[in-house]
XYZ file of N, CA, C and O in Angstrom:
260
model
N 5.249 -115.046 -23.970
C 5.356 -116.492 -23.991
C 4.838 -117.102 -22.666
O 4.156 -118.126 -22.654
N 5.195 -116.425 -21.552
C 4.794 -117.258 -19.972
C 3.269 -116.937 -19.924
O 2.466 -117.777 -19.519
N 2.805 -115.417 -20.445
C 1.905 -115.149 -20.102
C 0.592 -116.229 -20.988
O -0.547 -116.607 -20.713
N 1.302 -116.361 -21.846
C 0.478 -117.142 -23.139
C -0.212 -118.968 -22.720
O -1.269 -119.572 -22.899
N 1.151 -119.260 -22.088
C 0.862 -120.423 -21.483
C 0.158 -120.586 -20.142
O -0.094 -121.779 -19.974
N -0.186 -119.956 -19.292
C -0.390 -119.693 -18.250
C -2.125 -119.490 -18.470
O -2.964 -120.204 -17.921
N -2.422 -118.370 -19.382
C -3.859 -118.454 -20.197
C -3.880 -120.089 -20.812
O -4.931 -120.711 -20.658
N -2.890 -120.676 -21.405
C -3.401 -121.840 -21.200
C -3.683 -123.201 -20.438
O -4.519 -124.092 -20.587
N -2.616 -122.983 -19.546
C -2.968 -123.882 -18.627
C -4.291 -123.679 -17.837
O -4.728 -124.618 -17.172
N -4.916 -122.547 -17.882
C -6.284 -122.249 -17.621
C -7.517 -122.678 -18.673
O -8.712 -122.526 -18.419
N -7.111 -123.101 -19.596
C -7.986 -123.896 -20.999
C -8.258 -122.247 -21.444
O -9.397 -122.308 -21.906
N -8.040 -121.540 -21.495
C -8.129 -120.224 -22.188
C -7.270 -119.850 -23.480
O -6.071 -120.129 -23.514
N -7.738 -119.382 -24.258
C -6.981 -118.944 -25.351
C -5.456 -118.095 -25.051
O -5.178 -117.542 -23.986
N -4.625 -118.149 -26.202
C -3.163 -117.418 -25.934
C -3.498 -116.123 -25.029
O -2.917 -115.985 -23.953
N -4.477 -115.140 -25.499
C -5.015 -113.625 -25.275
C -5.549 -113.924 -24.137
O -5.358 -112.965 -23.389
N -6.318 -115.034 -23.425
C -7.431 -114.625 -22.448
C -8.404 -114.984 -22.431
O -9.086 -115.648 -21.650
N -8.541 -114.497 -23.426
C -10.047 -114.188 -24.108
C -10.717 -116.163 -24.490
O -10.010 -117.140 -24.740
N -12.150 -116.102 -24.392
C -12.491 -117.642 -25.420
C -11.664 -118.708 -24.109
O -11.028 -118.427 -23.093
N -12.007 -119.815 -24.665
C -11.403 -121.218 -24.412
C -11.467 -122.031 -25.933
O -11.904 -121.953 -27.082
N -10.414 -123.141 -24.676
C -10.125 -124.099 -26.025
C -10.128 -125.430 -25.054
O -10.444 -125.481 -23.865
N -9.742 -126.351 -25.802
C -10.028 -127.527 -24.794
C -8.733 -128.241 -24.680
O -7.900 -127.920 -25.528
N -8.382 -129.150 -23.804
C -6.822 -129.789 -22.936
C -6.159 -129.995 -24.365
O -5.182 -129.315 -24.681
N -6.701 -130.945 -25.228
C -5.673 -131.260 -26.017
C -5.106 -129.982 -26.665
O -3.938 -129.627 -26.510
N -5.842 -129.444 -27.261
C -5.488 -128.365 -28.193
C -4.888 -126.999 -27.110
O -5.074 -125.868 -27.559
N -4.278 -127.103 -25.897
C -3.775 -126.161 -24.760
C -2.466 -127.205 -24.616
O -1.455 -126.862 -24.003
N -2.592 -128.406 -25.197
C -1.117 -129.216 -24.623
C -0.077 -129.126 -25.965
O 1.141 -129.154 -26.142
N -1.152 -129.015 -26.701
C -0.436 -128.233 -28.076
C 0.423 -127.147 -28.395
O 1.482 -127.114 -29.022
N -0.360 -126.122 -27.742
C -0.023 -125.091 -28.327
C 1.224 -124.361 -26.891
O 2.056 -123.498 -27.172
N 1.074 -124.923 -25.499
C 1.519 -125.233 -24.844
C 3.186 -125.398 -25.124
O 4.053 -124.569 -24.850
N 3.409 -127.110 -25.937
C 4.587 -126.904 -26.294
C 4.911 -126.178 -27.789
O 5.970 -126.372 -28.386
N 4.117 -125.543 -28.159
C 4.966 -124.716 -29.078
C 5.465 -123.742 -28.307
O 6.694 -123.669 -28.285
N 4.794 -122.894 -27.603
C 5.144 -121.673 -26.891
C 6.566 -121.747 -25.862
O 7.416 -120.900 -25.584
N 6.355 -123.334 -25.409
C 7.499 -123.565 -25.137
C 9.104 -123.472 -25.939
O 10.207 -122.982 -25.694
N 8.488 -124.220 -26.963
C 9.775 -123.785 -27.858
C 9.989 -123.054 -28.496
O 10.812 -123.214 -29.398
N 9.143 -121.603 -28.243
C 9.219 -120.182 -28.763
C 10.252 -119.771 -27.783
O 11.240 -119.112 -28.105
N 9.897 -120.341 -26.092
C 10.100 -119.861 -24.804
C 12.060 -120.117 -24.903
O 12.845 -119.299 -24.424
N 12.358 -121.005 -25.397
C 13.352 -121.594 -25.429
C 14.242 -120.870 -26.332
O 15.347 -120.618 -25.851
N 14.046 -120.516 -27.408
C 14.433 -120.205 -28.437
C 14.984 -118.835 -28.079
O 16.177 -118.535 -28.124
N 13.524 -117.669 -27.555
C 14.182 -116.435 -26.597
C 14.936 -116.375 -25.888
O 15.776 -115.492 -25.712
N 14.691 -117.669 -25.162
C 16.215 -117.557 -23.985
C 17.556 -117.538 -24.483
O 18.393 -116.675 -24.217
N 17.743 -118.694 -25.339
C 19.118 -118.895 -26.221
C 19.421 -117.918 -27.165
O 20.515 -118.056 -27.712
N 18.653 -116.849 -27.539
C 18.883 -115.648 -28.053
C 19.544 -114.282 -27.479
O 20.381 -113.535 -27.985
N 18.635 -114.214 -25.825
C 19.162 -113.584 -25.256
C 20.486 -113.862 -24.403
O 21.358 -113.044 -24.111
N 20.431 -114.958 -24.140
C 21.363 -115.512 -23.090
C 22.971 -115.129 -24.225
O 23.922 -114.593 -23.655
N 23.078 -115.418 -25.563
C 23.756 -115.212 -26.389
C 24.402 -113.589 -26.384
O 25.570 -113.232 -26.227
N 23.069 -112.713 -26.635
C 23.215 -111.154 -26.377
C 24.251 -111.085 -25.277
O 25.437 -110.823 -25.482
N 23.691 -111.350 -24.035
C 23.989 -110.601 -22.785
C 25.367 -111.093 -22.622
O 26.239 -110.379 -22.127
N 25.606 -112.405 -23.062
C 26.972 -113.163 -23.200
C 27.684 -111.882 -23.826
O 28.577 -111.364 -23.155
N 27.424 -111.450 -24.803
C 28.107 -110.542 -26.035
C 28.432 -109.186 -25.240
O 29.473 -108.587 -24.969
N 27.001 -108.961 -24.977
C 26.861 -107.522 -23.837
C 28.177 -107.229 -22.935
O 28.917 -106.256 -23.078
N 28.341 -108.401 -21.851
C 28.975 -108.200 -20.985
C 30.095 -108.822 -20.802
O 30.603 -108.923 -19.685
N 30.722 -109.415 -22.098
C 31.972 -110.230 -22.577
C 32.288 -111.396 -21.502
O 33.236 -111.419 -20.718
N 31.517 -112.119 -21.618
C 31.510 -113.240 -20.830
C 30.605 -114.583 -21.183
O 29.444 -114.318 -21.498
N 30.827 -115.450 -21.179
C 29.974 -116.805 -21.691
C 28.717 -117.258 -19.996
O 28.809 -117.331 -18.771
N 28.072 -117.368 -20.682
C 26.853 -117.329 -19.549
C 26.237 -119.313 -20.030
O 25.291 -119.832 -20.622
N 27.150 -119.642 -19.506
C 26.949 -121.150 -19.544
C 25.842 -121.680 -18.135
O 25.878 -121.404 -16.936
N 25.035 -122.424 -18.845
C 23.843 -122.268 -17.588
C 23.352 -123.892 -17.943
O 22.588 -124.220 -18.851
N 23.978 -124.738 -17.017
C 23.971 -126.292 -17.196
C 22.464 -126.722 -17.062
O 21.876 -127.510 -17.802
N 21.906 -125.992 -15.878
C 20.353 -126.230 -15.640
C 19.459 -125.740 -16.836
O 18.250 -125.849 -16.630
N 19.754 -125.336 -17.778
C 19.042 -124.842 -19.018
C 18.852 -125.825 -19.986
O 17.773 -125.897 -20.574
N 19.908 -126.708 -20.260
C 20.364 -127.822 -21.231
C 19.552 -128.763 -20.982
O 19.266 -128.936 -19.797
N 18.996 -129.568 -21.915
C 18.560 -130.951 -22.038
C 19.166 -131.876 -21.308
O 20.392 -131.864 -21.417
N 18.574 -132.923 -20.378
C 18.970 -133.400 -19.743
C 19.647 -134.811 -20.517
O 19.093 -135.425 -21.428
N 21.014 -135.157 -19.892
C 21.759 -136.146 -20.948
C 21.021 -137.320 -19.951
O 21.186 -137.416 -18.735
N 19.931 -138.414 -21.037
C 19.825 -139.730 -19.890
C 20.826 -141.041 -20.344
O 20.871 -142.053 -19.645
């Protein structure tokens, strides 16, 4: 996922490989993000389970405006 975005913030494809152009990198950008997100709250859940403890992480959360 980091590595994916990172090729895109370079206008490069997910792989590396090729380009693509800003819009279609701001796109795909936030999907990967909310792939990125999704892993975390998966694992963060696990390791909670793992190590019998709630792993509450305020800086993770959507910010309340």
């Amino acid at each position: 996922c980091c590595k994916h975005i990172q090729f895109l913030g370079k206008l490069h494809n997910m792989d590396g490989q090729g380009s693509v152009d800003e819009d279609e990198a701001l796109k795909l950008i936030a999907k990967e993000l909310k792939v990125g997100k999704e892993e975390y709250e998966k694992a963060n859940e696990f390791l909670g389970f793992f190590y019998e403890t709630d792993f509450t992480d305020q800086d993770a959360k959507e910010p309340s405006n």
